[in-house]
Coordinates of C-alpha atoms and ligand atoms in Angstrom, one line a residue:
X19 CA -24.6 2.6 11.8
X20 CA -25.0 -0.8 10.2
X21 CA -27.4 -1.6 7.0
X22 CA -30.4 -2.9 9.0
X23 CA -32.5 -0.6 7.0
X24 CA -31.8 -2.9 4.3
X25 CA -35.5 -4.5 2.6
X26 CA -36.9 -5.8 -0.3
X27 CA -37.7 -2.3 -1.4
X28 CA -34.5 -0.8 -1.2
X29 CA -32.7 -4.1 -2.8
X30 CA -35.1 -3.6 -5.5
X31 CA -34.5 0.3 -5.8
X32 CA -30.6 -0.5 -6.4
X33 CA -31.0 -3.0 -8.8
X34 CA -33.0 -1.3 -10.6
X35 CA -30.0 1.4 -11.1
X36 CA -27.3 -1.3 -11.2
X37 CA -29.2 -4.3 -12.7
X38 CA -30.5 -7.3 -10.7
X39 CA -26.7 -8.9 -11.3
X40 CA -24.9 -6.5 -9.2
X41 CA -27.0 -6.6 -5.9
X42 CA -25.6 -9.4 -4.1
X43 CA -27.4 -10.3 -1.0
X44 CA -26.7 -14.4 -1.0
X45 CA -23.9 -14.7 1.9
X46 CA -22.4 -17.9 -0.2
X47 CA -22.1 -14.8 -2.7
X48 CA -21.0 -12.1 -0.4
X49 CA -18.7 -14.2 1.2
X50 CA -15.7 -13.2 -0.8
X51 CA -16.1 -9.7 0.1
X52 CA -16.2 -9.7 3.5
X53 CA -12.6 -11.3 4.6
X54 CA -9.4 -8.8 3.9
X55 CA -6.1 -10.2 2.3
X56 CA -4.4 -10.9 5.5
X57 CA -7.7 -13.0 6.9
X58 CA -7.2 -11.0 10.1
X59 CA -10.1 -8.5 9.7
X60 CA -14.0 -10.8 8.6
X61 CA -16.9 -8.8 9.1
X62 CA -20.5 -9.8 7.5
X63 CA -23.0 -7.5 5.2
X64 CA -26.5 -8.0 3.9
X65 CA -25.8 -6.3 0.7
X66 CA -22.4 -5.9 -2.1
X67 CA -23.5 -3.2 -4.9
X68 CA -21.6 -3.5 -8.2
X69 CA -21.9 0.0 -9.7
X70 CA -20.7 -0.3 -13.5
X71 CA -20.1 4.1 -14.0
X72 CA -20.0 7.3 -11.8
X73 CA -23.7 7.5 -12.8
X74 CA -24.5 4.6 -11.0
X75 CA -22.5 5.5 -8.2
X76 CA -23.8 8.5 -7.1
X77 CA -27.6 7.2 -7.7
X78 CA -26.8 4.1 -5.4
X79 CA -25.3 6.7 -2.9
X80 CA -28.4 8.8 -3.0
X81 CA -30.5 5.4 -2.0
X82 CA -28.4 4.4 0.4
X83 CA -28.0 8.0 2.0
X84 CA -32.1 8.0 2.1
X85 CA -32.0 5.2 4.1
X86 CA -29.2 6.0 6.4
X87 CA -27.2 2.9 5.5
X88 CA -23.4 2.9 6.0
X89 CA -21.1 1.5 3.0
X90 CA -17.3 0.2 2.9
X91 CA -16.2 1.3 -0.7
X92 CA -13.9 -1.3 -2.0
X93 CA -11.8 -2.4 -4.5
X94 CA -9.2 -5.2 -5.6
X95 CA -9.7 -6.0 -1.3
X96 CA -5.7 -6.0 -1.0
X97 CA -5.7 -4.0 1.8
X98 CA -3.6 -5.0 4.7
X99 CA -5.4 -2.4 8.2
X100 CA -8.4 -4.1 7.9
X101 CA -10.2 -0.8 6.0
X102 CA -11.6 -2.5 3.4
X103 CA -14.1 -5.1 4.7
X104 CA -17.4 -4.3 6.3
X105 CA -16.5 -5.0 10.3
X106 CA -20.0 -3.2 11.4
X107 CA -22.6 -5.0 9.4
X108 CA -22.2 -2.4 6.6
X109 CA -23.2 -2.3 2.7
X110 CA -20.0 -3.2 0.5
X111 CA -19.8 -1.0 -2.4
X112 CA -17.5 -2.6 -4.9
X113 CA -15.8 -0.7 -7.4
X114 CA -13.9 -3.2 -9.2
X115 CA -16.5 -2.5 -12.3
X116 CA -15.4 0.9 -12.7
X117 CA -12.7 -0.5 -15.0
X118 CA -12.3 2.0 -18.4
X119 CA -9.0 3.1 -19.1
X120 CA -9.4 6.0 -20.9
X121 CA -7.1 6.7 -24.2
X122 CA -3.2 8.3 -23.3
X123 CA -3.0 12.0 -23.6
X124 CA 0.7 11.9 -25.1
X125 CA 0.9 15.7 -25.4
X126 CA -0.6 15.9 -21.3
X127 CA 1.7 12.6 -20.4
X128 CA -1.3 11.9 -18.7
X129 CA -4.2 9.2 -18.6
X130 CA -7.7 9.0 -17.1
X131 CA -8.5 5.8 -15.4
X132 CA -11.7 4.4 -13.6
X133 CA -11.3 3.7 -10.1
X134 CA -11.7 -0.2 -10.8
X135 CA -9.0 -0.5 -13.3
X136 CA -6.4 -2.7 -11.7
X137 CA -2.7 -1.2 -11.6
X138 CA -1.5 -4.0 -13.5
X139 CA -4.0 -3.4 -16.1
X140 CA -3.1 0.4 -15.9
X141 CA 0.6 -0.6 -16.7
X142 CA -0.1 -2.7 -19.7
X143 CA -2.3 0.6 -21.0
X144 CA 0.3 3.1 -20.7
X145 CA 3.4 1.2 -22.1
X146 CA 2.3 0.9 -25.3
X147 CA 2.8 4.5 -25.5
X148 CA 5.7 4.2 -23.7
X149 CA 4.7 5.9 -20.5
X150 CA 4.5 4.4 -17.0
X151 CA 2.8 4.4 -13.8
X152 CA 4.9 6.2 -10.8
X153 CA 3.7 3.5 -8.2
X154 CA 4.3 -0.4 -8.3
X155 CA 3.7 -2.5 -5.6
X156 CA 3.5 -6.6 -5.8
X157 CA -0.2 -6.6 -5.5
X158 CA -0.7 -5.1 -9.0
X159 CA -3.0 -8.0 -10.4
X160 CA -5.6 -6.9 -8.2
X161 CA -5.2 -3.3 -6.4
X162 CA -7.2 -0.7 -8.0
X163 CA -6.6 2.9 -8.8
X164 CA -9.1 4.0 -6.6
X165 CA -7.8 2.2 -3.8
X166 CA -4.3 2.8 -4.2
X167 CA -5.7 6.4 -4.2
X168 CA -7.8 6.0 -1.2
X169 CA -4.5 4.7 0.5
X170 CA -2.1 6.9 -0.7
X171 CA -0.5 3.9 -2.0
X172 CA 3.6 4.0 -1.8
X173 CA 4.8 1.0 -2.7
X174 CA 8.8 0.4 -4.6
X175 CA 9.2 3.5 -6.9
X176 CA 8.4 6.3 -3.8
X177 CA 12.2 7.5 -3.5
X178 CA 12.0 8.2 -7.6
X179 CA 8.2 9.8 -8.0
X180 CA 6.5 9.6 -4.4
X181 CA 3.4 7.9 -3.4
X182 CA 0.2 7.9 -5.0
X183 CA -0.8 11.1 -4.2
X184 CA 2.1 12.7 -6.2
X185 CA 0.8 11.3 -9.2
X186 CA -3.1 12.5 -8.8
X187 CA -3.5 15.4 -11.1
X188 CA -7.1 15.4 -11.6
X189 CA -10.3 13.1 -9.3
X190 CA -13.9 12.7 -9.9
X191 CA -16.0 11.3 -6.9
X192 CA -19.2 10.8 -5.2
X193 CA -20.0 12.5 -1.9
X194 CA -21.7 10.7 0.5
X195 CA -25.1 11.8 -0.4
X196 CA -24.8 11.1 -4.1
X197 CA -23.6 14.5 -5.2
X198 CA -20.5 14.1 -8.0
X199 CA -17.6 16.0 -7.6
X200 CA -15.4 16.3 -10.7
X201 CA -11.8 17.9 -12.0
X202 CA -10.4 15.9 -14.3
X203 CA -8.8 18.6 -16.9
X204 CA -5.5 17.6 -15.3
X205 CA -3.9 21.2 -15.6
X206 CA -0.6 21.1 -14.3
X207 CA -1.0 24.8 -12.5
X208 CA -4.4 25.2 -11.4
X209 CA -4.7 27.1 -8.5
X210 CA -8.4 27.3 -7.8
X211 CA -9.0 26.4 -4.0
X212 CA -8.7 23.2 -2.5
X213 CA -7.1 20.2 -3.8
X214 CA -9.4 17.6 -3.4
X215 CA -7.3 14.8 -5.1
X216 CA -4.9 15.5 -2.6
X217 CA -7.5 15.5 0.1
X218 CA -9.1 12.4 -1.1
X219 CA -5.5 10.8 -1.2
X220 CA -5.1 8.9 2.2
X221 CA -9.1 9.0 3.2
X222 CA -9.4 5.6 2.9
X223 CA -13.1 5.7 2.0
X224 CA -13.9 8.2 4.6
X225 CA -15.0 11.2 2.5
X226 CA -16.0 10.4 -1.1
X227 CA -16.2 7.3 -3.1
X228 CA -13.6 7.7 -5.9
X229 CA -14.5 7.1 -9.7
X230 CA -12.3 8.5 -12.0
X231 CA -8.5 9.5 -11.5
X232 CA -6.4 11.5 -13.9
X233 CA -2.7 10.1 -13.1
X234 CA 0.8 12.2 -14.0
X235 CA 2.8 9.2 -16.3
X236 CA 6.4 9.0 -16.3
X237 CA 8.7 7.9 -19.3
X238 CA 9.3 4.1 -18.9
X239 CA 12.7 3.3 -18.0
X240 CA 13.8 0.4 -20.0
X241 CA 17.4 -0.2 -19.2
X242 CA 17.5 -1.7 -15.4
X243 CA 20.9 -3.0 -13.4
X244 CA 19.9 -4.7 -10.3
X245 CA 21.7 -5.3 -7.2
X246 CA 21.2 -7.6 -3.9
X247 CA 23.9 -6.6 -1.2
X248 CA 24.5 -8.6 1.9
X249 CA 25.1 -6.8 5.1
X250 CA 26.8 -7.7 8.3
X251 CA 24.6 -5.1 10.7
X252 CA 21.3 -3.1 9.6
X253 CA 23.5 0.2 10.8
X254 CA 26.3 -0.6 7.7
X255 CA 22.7 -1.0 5.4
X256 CA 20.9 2.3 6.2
X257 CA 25.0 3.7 5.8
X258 CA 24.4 1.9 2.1
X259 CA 21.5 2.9 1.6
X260 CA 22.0 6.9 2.3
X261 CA 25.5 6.3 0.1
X262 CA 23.6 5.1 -2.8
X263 CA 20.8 7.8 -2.7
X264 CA 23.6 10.2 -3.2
X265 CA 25.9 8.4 -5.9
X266 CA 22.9 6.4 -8.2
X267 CA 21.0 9.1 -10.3
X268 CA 18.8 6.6 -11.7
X269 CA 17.9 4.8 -8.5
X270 CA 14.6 3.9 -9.0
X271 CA 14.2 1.1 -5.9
X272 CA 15.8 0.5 -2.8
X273 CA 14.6 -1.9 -0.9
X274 CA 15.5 -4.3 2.6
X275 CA 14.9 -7.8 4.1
X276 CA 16.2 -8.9 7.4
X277 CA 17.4 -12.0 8.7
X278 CA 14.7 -13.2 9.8
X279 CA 12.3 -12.0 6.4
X280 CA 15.1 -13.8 4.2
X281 CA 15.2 -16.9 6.4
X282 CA 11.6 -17.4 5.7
X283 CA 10.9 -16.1 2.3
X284 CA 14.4 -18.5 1.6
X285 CA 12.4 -21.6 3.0
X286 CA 9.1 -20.0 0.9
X287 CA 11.4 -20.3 -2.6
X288 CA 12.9 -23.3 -1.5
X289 CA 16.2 -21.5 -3.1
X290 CA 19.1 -19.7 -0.6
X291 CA 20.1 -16.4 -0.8
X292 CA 22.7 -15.8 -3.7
X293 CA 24.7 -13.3 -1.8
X294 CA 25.7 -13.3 1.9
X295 CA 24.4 -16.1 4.4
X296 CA 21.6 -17.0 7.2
X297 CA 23.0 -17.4 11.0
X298 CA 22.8 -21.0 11.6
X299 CA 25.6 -22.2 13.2
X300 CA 23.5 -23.8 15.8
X301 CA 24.9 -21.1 18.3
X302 CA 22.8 -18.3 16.7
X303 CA 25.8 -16.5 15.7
X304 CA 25.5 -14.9 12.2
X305 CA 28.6 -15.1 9.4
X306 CA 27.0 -12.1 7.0
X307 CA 23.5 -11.6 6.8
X308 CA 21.8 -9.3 9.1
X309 CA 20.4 -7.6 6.4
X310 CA 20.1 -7.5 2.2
X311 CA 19.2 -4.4 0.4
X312 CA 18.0 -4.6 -3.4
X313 CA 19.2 -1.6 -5.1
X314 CA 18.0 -1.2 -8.6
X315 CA 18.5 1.4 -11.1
X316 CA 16.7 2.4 -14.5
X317 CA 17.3 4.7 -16.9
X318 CA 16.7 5.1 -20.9
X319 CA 20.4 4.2 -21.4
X320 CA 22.4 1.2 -19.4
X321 CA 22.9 2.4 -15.9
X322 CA 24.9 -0.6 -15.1
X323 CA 28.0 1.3 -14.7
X324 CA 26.6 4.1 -12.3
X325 CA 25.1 0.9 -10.2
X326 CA 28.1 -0.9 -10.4
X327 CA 31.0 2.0 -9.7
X328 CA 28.4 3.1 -6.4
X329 CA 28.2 -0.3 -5.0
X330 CA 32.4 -0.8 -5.6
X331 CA 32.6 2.6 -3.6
X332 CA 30.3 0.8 -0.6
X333 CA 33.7 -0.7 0.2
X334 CA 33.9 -3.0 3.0
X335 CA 30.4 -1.9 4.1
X336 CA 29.3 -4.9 2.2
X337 CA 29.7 -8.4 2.5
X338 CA 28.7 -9.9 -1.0
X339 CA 27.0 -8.4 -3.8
X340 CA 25.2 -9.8 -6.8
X341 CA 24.1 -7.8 -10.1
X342 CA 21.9 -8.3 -12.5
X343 CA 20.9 -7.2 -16.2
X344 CA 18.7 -9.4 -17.9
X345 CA 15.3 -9.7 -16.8
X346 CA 15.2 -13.2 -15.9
X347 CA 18.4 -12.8 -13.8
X348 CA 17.0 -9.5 -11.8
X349 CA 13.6 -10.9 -11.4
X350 CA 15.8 -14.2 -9.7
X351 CA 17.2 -11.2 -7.0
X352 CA 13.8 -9.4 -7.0
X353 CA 11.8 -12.5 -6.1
X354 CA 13.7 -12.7 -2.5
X355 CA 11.6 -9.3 -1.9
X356 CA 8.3 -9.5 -3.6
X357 CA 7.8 -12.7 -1.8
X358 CA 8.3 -11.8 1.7
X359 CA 4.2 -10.4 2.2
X360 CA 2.9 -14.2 0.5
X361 CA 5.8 -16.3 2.4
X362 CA 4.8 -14.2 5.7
X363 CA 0.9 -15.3 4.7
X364 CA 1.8 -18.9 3.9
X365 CA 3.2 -19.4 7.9
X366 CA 0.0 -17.7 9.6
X367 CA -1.7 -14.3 10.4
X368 CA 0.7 -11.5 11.0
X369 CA 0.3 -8.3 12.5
X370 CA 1.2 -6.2 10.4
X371 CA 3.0 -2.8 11.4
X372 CA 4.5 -0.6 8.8
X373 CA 6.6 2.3 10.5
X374 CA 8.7 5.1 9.0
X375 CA 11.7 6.3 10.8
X376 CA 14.0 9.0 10.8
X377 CA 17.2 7.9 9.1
X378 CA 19.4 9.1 12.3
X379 CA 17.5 6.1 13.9
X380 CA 16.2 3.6 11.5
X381 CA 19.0 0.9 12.5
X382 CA 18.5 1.3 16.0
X383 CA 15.0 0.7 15.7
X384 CA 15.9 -2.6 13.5
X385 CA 18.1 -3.5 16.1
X386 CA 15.7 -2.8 19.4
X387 CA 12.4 -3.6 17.8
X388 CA 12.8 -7.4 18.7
X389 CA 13.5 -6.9 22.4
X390 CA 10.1 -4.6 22.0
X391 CA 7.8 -7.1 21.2
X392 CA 9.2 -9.9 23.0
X393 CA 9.3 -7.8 26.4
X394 CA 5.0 -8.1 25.6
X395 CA 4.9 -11.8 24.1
X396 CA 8.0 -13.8 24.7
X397 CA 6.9 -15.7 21.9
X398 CA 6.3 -13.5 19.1
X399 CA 8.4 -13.8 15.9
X400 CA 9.3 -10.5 14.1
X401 CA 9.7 -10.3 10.4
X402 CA 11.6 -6.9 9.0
X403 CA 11.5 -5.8 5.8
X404 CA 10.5 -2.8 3.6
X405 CA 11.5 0.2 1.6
X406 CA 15.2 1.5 3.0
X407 CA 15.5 3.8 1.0
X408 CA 11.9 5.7 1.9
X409 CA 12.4 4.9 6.2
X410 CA 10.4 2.7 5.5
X411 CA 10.4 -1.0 7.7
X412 CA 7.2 -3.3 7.5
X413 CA 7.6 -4.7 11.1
X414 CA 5.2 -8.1 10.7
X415 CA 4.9 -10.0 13.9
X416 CA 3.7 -14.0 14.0
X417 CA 2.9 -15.4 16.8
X418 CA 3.5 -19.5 17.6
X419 CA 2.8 -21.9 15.0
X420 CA 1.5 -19.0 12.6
X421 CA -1.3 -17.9 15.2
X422 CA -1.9 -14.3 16.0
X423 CA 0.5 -12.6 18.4
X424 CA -0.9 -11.2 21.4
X425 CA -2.8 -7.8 20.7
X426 CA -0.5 -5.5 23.0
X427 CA 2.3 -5.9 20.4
X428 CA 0.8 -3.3 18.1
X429 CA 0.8 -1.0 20.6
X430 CA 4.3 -1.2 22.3
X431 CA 5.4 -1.6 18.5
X432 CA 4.0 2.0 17.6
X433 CA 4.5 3.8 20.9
X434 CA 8.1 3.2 20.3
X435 CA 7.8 4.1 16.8
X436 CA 6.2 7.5 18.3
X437 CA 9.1 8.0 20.9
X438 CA 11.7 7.7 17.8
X439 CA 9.9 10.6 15.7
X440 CA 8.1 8.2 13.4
X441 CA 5.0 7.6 11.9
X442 CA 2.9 4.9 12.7
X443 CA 1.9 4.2 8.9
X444 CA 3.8 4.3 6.1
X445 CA 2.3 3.6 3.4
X446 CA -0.9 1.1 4.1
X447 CA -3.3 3.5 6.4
X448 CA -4.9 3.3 9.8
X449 CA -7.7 1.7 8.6
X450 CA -8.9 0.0 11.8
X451 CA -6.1 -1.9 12.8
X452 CA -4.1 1.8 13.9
X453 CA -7.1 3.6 14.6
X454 CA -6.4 2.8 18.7
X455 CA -3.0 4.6 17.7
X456 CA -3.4 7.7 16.1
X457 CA -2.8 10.0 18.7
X458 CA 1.0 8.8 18.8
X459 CA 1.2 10.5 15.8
X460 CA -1.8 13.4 15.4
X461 CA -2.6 16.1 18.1
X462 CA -6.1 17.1 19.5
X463 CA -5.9 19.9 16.9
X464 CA -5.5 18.1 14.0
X465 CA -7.8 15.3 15.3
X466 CA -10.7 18.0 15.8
X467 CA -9.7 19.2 12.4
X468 CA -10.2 16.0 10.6
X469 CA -13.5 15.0 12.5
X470 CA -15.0 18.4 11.0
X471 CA -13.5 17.6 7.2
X472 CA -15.2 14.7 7.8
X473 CA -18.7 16.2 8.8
X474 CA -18.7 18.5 6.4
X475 CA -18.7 16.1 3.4
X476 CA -20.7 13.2 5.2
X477 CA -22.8 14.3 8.1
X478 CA -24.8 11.3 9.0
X479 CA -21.0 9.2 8.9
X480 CA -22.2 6.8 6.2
X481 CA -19.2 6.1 4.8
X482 CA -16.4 3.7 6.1
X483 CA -17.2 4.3 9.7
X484 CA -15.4 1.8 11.7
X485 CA -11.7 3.4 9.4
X486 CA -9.3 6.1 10.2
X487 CA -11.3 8.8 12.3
X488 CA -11.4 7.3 16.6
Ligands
FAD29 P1 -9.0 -2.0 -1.0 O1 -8.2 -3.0 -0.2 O2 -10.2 -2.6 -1.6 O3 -9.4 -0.8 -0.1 C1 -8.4 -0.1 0.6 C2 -9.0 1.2 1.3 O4 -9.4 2.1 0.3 C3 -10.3 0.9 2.1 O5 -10.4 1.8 3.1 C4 -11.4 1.2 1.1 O6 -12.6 1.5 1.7 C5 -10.8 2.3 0.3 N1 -11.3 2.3 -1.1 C6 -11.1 1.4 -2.1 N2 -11.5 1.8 -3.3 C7 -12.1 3.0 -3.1 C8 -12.7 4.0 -3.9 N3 -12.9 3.7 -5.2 N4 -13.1 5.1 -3.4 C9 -12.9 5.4 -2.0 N5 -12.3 4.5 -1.2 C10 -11.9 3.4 -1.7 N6 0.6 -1.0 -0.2 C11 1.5 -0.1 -0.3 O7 1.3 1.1 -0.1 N7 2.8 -0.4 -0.8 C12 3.1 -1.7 -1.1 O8 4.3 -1.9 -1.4 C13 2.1 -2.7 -1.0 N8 2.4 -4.0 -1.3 C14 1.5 -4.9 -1.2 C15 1.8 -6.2 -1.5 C16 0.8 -7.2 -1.3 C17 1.2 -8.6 -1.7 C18 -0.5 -6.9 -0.8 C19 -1.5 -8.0 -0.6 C20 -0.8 -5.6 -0.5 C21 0.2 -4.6 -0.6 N9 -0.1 -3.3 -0.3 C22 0.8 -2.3 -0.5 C23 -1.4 -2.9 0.2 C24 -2.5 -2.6 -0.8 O9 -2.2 -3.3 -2.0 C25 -2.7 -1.1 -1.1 O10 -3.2 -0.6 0.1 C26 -3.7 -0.8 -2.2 O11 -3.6 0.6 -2.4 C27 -5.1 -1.2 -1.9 O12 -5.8 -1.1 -3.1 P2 -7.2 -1.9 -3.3 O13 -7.8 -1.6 -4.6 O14 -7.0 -3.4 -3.0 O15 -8.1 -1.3 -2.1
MLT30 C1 5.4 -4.6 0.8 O1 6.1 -3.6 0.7 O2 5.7 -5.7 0.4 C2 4.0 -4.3 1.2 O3 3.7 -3.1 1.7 C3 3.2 -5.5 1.8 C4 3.4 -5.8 3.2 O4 3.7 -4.9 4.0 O5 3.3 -7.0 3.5
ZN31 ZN1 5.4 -1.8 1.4

């Protein structure tokens, strides 16, 4: 269902709730709204609403429901399966205005955030009372809480506090039809039926529009050793990586680039790798750098000595190692990471595929995915990187001169994904980019059983149609 029911009427019904600023109808306007971050998902819309409070929500829902017009919620528009843009002609609800951060309960460890506040913006709040958020991710200027919610967001810190939905102790949100649903006393033990945090955690704007979440805060970790180690072969990384989940209390990030990731986030920087080398001896044959893993630990006191006995002990497993302590000097390591996603942007439109595997055969999977995709389009380039230490590999595929690689990619990607025992997303959602894939990973059961969660709370389908559910 798209929003042709969309009039003068109705536009003047919503801005009456929202004021005449926040109904934006002028395409020059909308414009920015209806593109996702990767620019591989544009759709159009007749209409944005800015809601400014949960009020406003639900009595924009209740119009739009009256009127049987669909609505993408949306956010900071960061999202990478094409779930956040209106691909069906559909109203855009942004939430970015939803931004309050609520005062620290220091006695709870807990704060109360509306669903526009950015997460960078949710950091600065909590550190001054010396708490911190349990998810980071390098699009923190401009994700929201309510989409990371909505995603299930994981991010660098999963291995140390798990992914978004860990941290959701409390959720207030509006149903499709405008009713408010709200538990925000953030009990630790409350055992009173269904969790709908949890169940709105992951449902990517299929079930409720999210407007307030109480988040569990952790204490901040101040003191931070960090490591970049060079590999030879992605199997002597993963044997890394499960070595230093066992010997590093404090690990707090573990995280991989391959080759061909640190070839082009390298070129991105302008700077080379400081540990270990790219293979370019002409003859493709590689002196050290298969792979790189950024270990970093944090702890209240220096955890430079745990970090730096653990990576001794990785022996001849590694090729070169660099570690860092000042902030500069570990942001200098970090930056051949956080980069990969904009250097990966700069060259083109990726597909972007982001896989867990079972640890018995994440390096095989590193090692065969290339012959995968180039068995379907002999001139796709593959770009792996990713969190190690969650399984985690973002498989990202360009195609010649930056263009699009052939569609079928996707598909061989995730059916061998499937065959392996994996899932077909991590961290970033189905959106509509997986939606084609979901059976890999979900049976008929649990299919039927999400189709009648999902008309139960929205009936008429309103909300997010073209996402998640086939
Ligand atoms: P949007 O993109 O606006 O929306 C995402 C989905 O949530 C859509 O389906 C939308 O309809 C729904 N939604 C948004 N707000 C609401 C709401 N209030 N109520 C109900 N539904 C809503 N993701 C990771 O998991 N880990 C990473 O490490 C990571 N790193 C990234 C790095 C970069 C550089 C970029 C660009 C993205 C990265 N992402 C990562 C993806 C993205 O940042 C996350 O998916 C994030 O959670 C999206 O938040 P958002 O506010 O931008 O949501
Ligand atoms: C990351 O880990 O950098 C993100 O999930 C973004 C991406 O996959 O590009
Ligand atoms: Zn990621």
């Amino acid at each position: 269902m798209s929003a042709g029911a969309i009039d003068a009427t109705l536009v003047g019904e919503l801005s009456r709730i929202v004021g005449e600023a926040h109904v934006l109808t002028d395409p020059e306007i909308t414009a920015g709204y209806v593109v996702d971050w990767t620019r591989r998902f544009a759709g159009s819309t007749p209409l944005v609403v800015r809601p400014g409070d949960t009020a406003e929500t639900a009595a924009v829902m209740s119009v739009l429901a009256a009127a049987r017009v669909a609505v993408v919620p949306q956010g900071g528009n960061t999202g990478l399966v094409g779930g956040s843009v209106p691909l069906g002609g559909e109203a855009v609800l942004s939430m970015r205005r939803l931004n309050v951060c609520e005062p620290v309960d220091e006695l709870a460890t807990q704060v109360t955030l509306g669903a526009g506040v950015t997460l960078a913006d949710a950091q600065a709040h909590v550190a001054a009372s010396d708490l911190s958020v349990g998810v980071d991710l390098a699009a923190r200027d401009s994700a929201t809480i309510g989409g990371m919610v909505a995603t299930n967001a994981g991010g660098i810190n999963v291995l140390r506090y798990g992914a978004m939905r860990a941290q959701v102790v409390g959720i207030e949100a509006v149903l499709a039809d405008g009713t408010v649903v709200s538990h925000l006393a953030g009990l630790e033990k409350d055992n009173t039926g269904y969790d709908l945090g949890s169940l709105l955690a992951g449902s990517e704007g299929t079930l409720g529009i999210i407007t307030r979440v109480r988040l569990r805060l952790h204490p901040t970790q101040p003191e931070r050793a960090t490591a970049l180690l060079a590999f030879e072969s992605a199997a002597d990384a993963v044997r890394a990586a499960a070595a230093l989940r066992r010997s590093v209390a404090s690990l707090h990030a573990l995280e991989a680039v391959f080759e061909g990731a640190m070839a082009l986030v390298s070129s991105h920087l302008g700077l080379a790798p400081p540990v270990g080398s790219l293979a370019n001896d002409g003859a493709g044959n590689s002196d050290g750098g298969a792979a790189w893993l950024i270990a970093e630990a944090a702890a209240r006191t220096d955890p430079s000595d745990e970090l730096g006995t653990a990576v001794t002990e990785l022996d001849d497993l590694v090729v070169d190692a660099a570690v860092a302590l000042e902030p500069a000097a570990r942001q200098r390591l970090w930056a051949f990471r956080e980069n990969v996603t904009e250097a990966i942007s700069a060259a083109g439109i990726p597909h972007k595929l982001d896989v867990t595997l079972p640890a018995a055969r994440l390096a095989e999977f590193t090692d065969g995915v290339e012959a995968v995709i180039t068995a379907v389009d002999p001139e796709a380039q593959p770009l792996l990187f990713g969190h190690l230490g969650d399984g985690n590999v973002h498989v990202n595929v360009l195609g010649p001169g930056g263009a699009e690689p052939a569609d079928e990619v996707d598909g061989a990607v995730l059916r061998y994904v499937a065959e392996m025992g994996g899932s077909i997303s991590a961290e970033h959602g189905i959106g509509t980019a997986k939606l084609a894939e979901l059976h890999l990973n979900r049976t008929e059961a649990e299919l039927a059983a999400f189709g009648a969660i999902k008309r139960a709370l929205d009936p008429a389908g309103l909300l997010n149609p073209n996402v998640l559910l086939p």
